[in-house]
Amino acid sequence: TRIRNLQDLDENVDEEDWDRCFNMNVKSHLFLMHAARPHLDEAEGAFITTASLAGVKVSGSSMAYAVTKAAQIHLVKALAMAAGPRIRVNSVSPGLLLTDWGLQFSEEQREAMREKTRLKRLPTVDDVADQVLCFAKSRSVTGANVVIDGGLSL
């Protein structure tokens, strides 16, 4: 999605942007879960989505992105209700990661973000992978969303 000013309603009214975000962040997970359900049910498996800090705290690249990530987190809860007891459904919500997307911000911007976190560090892809692995292993967690942001959203 194109980066937009979240505080400018006019800039955030773009139907194509909303449709693209809803398709990618909500519908794709619903349809993937539906298709994978027989296999996950047989294996007593886990369905884990990657949401975003933007779905918990209004932030991110656009209003469409933030709202559809919040919808994705709520969908995870609904899917957990529908898929139990044999399938666990959870999500992770990372903050700014130093991926290609995160590295587009200047070092000064990244340092300012790092300083705002309680842990004085930005999360890494490995931090997210560790939480995904935890969800995959845990037999008693479903419908949960874990924010991985170094305490930024506290």
PDB file of C-alpha atoms in Angstrom:
ATOM      1  CA  THR A   1       0.000   0.000   0.000  1.00  0.00           C
ATOM      2  CA  ARG A   2       1.114   3.540  -0.633  1.00  0.00           C
ATOM      3  CA  ILE A   3       2.289   5.448   2.446  1.00  0.00           C
ATOM      4  CA  ARG A   4      -0.401   7.943   3.412  1.00  0.00           C
ATOM      5  CA  ASN A   5      -0.928  10.445   6.219  1.00  0.00           C
ATOM      6  CA  LEU A   6      -3.148   8.611   8.731  1.00  0.00           C
ATOM      7  CA  GLN A   7      -4.546  11.911   9.985  1.00  0.00           C
ATOM      8  CA  ASP A   8      -5.814  13.008   6.560  1.00  0.00           C
ATOM      9  CA  LEU A   9      -9.174  11.416   5.788  1.00  0.00           C
ATOM     10  CA  ASP A  10      -9.208  12.630   2.183  1.00  0.00           C
ATOM     11  CA  GLU A  11      -5.833  11.014   1.513  1.00  0.00           C
ATOM     12  CA  ASN A  12      -7.095   7.680   2.900  1.00  0.00           C
ATOM     13  CA  VAL A  13     -10.216   7.337   0.754  1.00  0.00           C
ATOM     14  CA  ASP A  14      -8.941   5.181  -2.081  1.00  0.00           C
ATOM     15  CA  GLU A  15     -11.193   2.235  -2.868  1.00  0.00           C
ATOM     16  CA  GLU A  16      -8.476   0.281  -4.680  1.00  0.00           C
ATOM     17  CA  ASP A  17      -6.203   0.610  -1.658  1.00  0.00           C
ATOM     18  CA  TRP A  18      -8.954  -0.573   0.713  1.00  0.00           C
ATOM     19  CA  ASP A  19      -9.858  -3.512  -1.529  1.00  0.00           C
ATOM     20  CA  ARG A  20      -6.221  -4.558  -1.923  1.00  0.00           C
ATOM     21  CA  CYS A  21      -5.571  -4.337   1.832  1.00  0.00           C
ATOM     22  CA  PHE A  22      -8.771  -6.204   2.713  1.00  0.00           C
ATOM     23  CA  ASN A  23      -8.028  -8.935   0.185  1.00  0.00           C
ATOM     24  CA  MET A  24      -4.429  -9.371   1.372  1.00  0.00           C
ATOM     25  CA  ASN A  25      -4.886  -8.919   5.109  1.00  0.00           C
ATOM     26  CA  VAL A  26      -8.270 -10.537   5.749  1.00  0.00           C
ATOM     27  CA  LYS A  27      -9.775 -12.572   2.933  1.00  0.00           C
ATOM     28  CA  SER A  28      -6.539 -14.358   2.013  1.00  0.00           C
ATOM     29  CA  HIS A  29      -6.231 -15.739   5.564  1.00  0.00           C
ATOM     30  CA  LEU A  30      -9.860 -16.850   5.627  1.00  0.00           C
ATOM     31  CA  PHE A  31      -9.566 -18.677   2.311  1.00  0.00           C
ATOM     32  CA  LEU A  32      -6.170 -20.183   3.155  1.00  0.00           C
ATOM     33  CA  MET A  33      -7.482 -21.475   6.492  1.00  0.00           C
ATOM     34  CA  HIS A  34     -10.525 -22.927   4.748  1.00  0.00           C
ATOM     35  CA  ALA A  35      -8.331 -24.744   2.221  1.00  0.00           C
ATOM     36  CA  ALA A  36      -5.816 -25.953   4.826  1.00  0.00           C
ATOM     37  CA  ARG A  37      -8.367 -26.954   7.449  1.00  0.00           C
ATOM     38  CA  PRO A  38      -8.623 -30.674   6.555  1.00  0.00           C
ATOM     39  CA  HIS A  39      -4.840 -31.056   6.718  1.00  0.00           C
ATOM     40  CA  LEU A  40      -4.450 -28.976   9.870  1.00  0.00           C
ATOM     41  CA  ASP A  41      -7.331 -30.845  11.508  1.00  0.00           C
ATOM     42  CA  GLU A  42      -5.760 -34.218  10.740  1.00  0.00           C
ATOM     43  CA  ALA A  43      -2.385 -33.071  12.100  1.00  0.00           C
ATOM     44  CA  GLU A  44      -3.853 -31.135  15.047  1.00  0.00           C
ATOM     45  CA  GLY A  45      -1.857 -28.259  13.636  1.00  0.00           C
ATOM     46  CA  ALA A  46      -1.455 -24.536  14.051  1.00  0.00           C
ATOM     47  CA  PHE A  47      -2.465 -21.719  11.700  1.00  0.00           C
ATOM     48  CA  ILE A  48      -0.359 -18.640  12.439  1.00  0.00           C
ATOM     49  CA  THR A  49      -0.744 -15.303  10.674  1.00  0.00           C
ATOM     50  CA  THR A  50       1.511 -12.275  10.595  1.00  0.00           C
ATOM     51  CA  ALA A  51      -0.509  -9.193  11.477  1.00  0.00           C
ATOM     52  CA  SER A  52       1.081  -5.898  12.545  1.00  0.00           C
ATOM     53  CA  LEU A  53       1.481  -3.458  15.384  1.00  0.00           C
ATOM     54  CA  ALA A  54      -0.661  -1.222  13.142  1.00  0.00           C
ATOM     55  CA  GLY A  55      -3.616  -3.517  13.872  1.00  0.00           C
ATOM     56  CA  VAL A  56      -3.277  -2.891  17.613  1.00  0.00           C
ATOM     57  CA  LYS A  57      -2.174   0.749  17.682  1.00  0.00           C
ATOM     58  CA  VAL A  58      -3.261   3.000  14.831  1.00  0.00           C
ATOM     59  CA  SER A  59      -0.065   3.364  12.854  1.00  0.00           C
ATOM     60  CA  GLY A  60       1.460   2.017   9.685  1.00  0.00           C
ATOM     61  CA  SER A  61       1.415   3.069   6.096  1.00  0.00           C
ATOM     62  CA  SER A  62      -2.272   3.948   5.714  1.00  0.00           C
ATOM     63  CA  MET A  63      -5.683   3.853   7.330  1.00  0.00           C
ATOM     64  CA  ALA A  64      -6.635   0.913   5.093  1.00  0.00           C
ATOM     65  CA  TYR A  65      -3.576  -1.019   6.260  1.00  0.00           C
ATOM     66  CA  ALA A  66      -4.169  -0.344   9.976  1.00  0.00           C
ATOM     67  CA  VAL A  67      -7.886  -1.141   9.867  1.00  0.00           C
ATOM     68  CA  THR A  68      -7.473  -4.349   7.863  1.00  0.00           C
ATOM     69  CA  LYS A  69      -4.668  -5.543  10.146  1.00  0.00           C
ATOM     70  CA  ALA A  70      -7.050  -4.997  13.093  1.00  0.00           C
ATOM     71  CA  ALA A  71      -9.660  -7.008  11.182  1.00  0.00           C
ATOM     72  CA  GLN A  72      -7.079  -9.745  10.618  1.00  0.00           C
ATOM     73  CA  ILE A  73      -6.417  -9.972  14.371  1.00  0.00           C
ATOM     74  CA  HIS A  74     -10.153 -10.258  15.016  1.00  0.00           C
ATOM     75  CA  LEU A  75     -10.457 -12.871  12.244  1.00  0.00           C
ATOM     76  CA  VAL A  76      -7.822 -14.946  14.075  1.00  0.00           C
ATOM     77  CA  LYS A  77     -10.107 -15.009  17.127  1.00  0.00           C
ATOM     78  CA  ALA A  78     -13.103 -15.996  14.998  1.00  0.00           C
ATOM     79  CA  LEU A  79     -11.104 -18.716  13.232  1.00  0.00           C
ATOM     80  CA  ALA A  80      -9.895 -20.026  16.601  1.00  0.00           C
ATOM     81  CA  MET A  81     -13.537 -20.382  17.660  1.00  0.00           C
ATOM     82  CA  ALA A  82     -14.449 -22.150  14.418  1.00  0.00           C
ATOM     83  CA  ALA A  83     -11.381 -24.395  14.065  1.00  0.00           C
ATOM     84  CA  GLY A  84     -11.046 -25.786  17.583  1.00  0.00           C
ATOM     85  CA  PRO A  85     -10.531 -28.125  19.226  1.00  0.00           C
ATOM     86  CA  ARG A  86      -7.998 -29.699  16.857  1.00  0.00           C
ATOM     87  CA  ILE A  87      -6.534 -26.557  15.236  1.00  0.00           C
ATOM     88  CA  ARG A  88      -4.927 -23.643  17.048  1.00  0.00           C
ATOM     89  CA  VAL A  89      -5.088 -20.202  15.403  1.00  0.00           C
ATOM     90  CA  ASN A  90      -2.872 -17.297  16.489  1.00  0.00           C
ATOM     91  CA  SER A  91      -1.146 -14.216  15.115  1.00  0.00           C
ATOM     92  CA  VAL A  92       2.024 -12.230  15.629  1.00  0.00           C
ATOM     93  CA  SER A  93       2.073  -8.450  15.296  1.00  0.00           C
ATOM     94  CA  PRO A  94       5.574  -7.106  14.748  1.00  0.00           C
ATOM     95  CA  GLY A  95       6.457  -3.454  14.890  1.00  0.00           C
ATOM     96  CA  LEU A  96       9.082  -1.974  12.593  1.00  0.00           C
ATOM     97  CA  LEU A  97      11.410  -4.729  11.364  1.00  0.00           C
ATOM     98  CA  LEU A  98      14.715  -4.076   9.670  1.00  0.00           C
ATOM     99  CA  THR A  99      13.661  -5.764   6.454  1.00  0.00           C
ATOM    100  CA  ASP A 100      13.854  -4.091   3.045  1.00  0.00           C
ATOM    101  CA  TRP A 101      10.704  -2.166   4.004  1.00  0.00           C
ATOM    102  CA  GLY A 102      12.079  -1.011   7.371  1.00  0.00           C
ATOM    103  CA  LEU A 103      15.451  -0.101   5.902  1.00  0.00           C
ATOM    104  CA  GLN A 104      13.808   2.481   3.641  1.00  0.00           C
ATOM    105  CA  PHE A 105      13.695   4.747   6.700  1.00  0.00           C
ATOM    106  CA  SER A 106      16.816   6.770   7.453  1.00  0.00           C
ATOM    107  CA  GLU A 107      19.176   5.699  10.223  1.00  0.00           C
ATOM    108  CA  GLU A 108      18.024   8.784  12.126  1.00  0.00           C
ATOM    109  CA  GLN A 109      14.358   7.706  11.859  1.00  0.00           C
ATOM    110  CA  ARG A 110      15.185   4.139  12.912  1.00  0.00           C
ATOM    111  CA  GLU A 111      17.212   5.395  15.872  1.00  0.00           C
ATOM    112  CA  ALA A 112      14.320   7.645  16.956  1.00  0.00           C
ATOM    113  CA  MET A 113      11.969   4.644  16.804  1.00  0.00           C
ATOM    114  CA  ARG A 114      14.480   2.481  18.715  1.00  0.00           C
ATOM    115  CA  GLU A 115      14.692   5.120  21.460  1.00  0.00           C
ATOM    116  CA  LYS A 116      10.899   5.054  21.883  1.00  0.00           C
ATOM    117  CA  THR A 117      10.896   1.330  22.706  1.00  0.00           C
ATOM    118  CA  ARG A 118      11.054   0.180  26.338  1.00  0.00           C
ATOM    119  CA  LEU A 119      13.820  -2.301  25.455  1.00  0.00           C
ATOM    120  CA  LYS A 120      15.803   0.232  23.363  1.00  0.00           C
ATOM    121  CA  ARG A 121      15.905  -2.171  20.436  1.00  0.00           C
ATOM    122  CA  LEU A 122      13.886  -2.835  17.328  1.00  0.00           C
ATOM    123  CA  PRO A 123      12.535  -6.334  16.836  1.00  0.00           C
ATOM    124  CA  THR A 124      14.229  -8.645  14.375  1.00  0.00           C
ATOM    125  CA  VAL A 125      12.895 -11.237  11.983  1.00  0.00           C
ATOM    126  CA  ASP A 126      14.390 -13.838  14.346  1.00  0.00           C
ATOM    127  CA  ASP A 127      12.316 -12.417  17.227  1.00  0.00           C
ATOM    128  CA  VAL A 128       9.183 -12.931  15.149  1.00  0.00           C
ATOM    129  CA  ALA A 129      10.271 -16.434  14.094  1.00  0.00           C
ATOM    130  CA  ASP A 130      10.831 -17.360  17.752  1.00  0.00           C
ATOM    131  CA  GLN A 131       7.253 -16.367  18.621  1.00  0.00           C
ATOM    132  CA  VAL A 132       5.853 -18.241  15.618  1.00  0.00           C
ATOM    133  CA  LEU A 133       7.748 -21.330  16.781  1.00  0.00           C
ATOM    134  CA  CYS A 134       6.368 -20.853  20.286  1.00  0.00           C
ATOM    135  CA  PHE A 135       2.811 -20.761  18.903  1.00  0.00           C
ATOM    136  CA  ALA A 136       3.503 -23.805  16.743  1.00  0.00           C
ATOM    137  CA  LYS A 137       4.714 -25.793  19.758  1.00  0.00           C
ATOM    138  CA  SER A 138       2.190 -24.616  22.345  1.00  0.00           C
ATOM    139  CA  ARG A 139      -0.784 -26.967  22.621  1.00  0.00           C
ATOM    140  CA  SER A 140      -2.844 -24.647  24.851  1.00  0.00           C
ATOM    141  CA  VAL A 141      -2.834 -21.268  23.107  1.00  0.00           C
ATOM    142  CA  THR A 142      -5.407 -20.246  20.510  1.00  0.00           C
ATOM    143  CA  GLY A 143      -7.010 -16.961  19.504  1.00  0.00           C
ATOM    144  CA  ALA A 144      -3.989 -15.006  20.722  1.00  0.00           C
ATOM    145  CA  ASN A 145      -2.083 -12.130  19.183  1.00  0.00           C
ATOM    146  CA  VAL A 146       1.407 -11.255  20.413  1.00  0.00           C
ATOM    147  CA  VAL A 147       2.844  -7.811  19.743  1.00  0.00           C
ATOM    148  CA  ILE A 148       6.583  -7.904  19.043  1.00  0.00           C
ATOM    149  CA  ASP A 149       7.727  -4.289  19.227  1.00  0.00           C
ATOM    150  CA  GLY A 150      10.297  -3.967  22.011  1.00  0.00           C
ATOM    151  CA  GLY A 151       7.638  -2.377  24.204  1.00  0.00           C
ATOM    152  CA  LEU A 152       6.925   0.513  21.832  1.00  0.00           C
ATOM    153  CA  SER A 153       3.151   0.192  22.189  1.00  0.00           C
ATOM    154  CA  LEU A 154       3.114   0.207  26.013  1.00  0.00           C
TER     155      LEU A 154
END
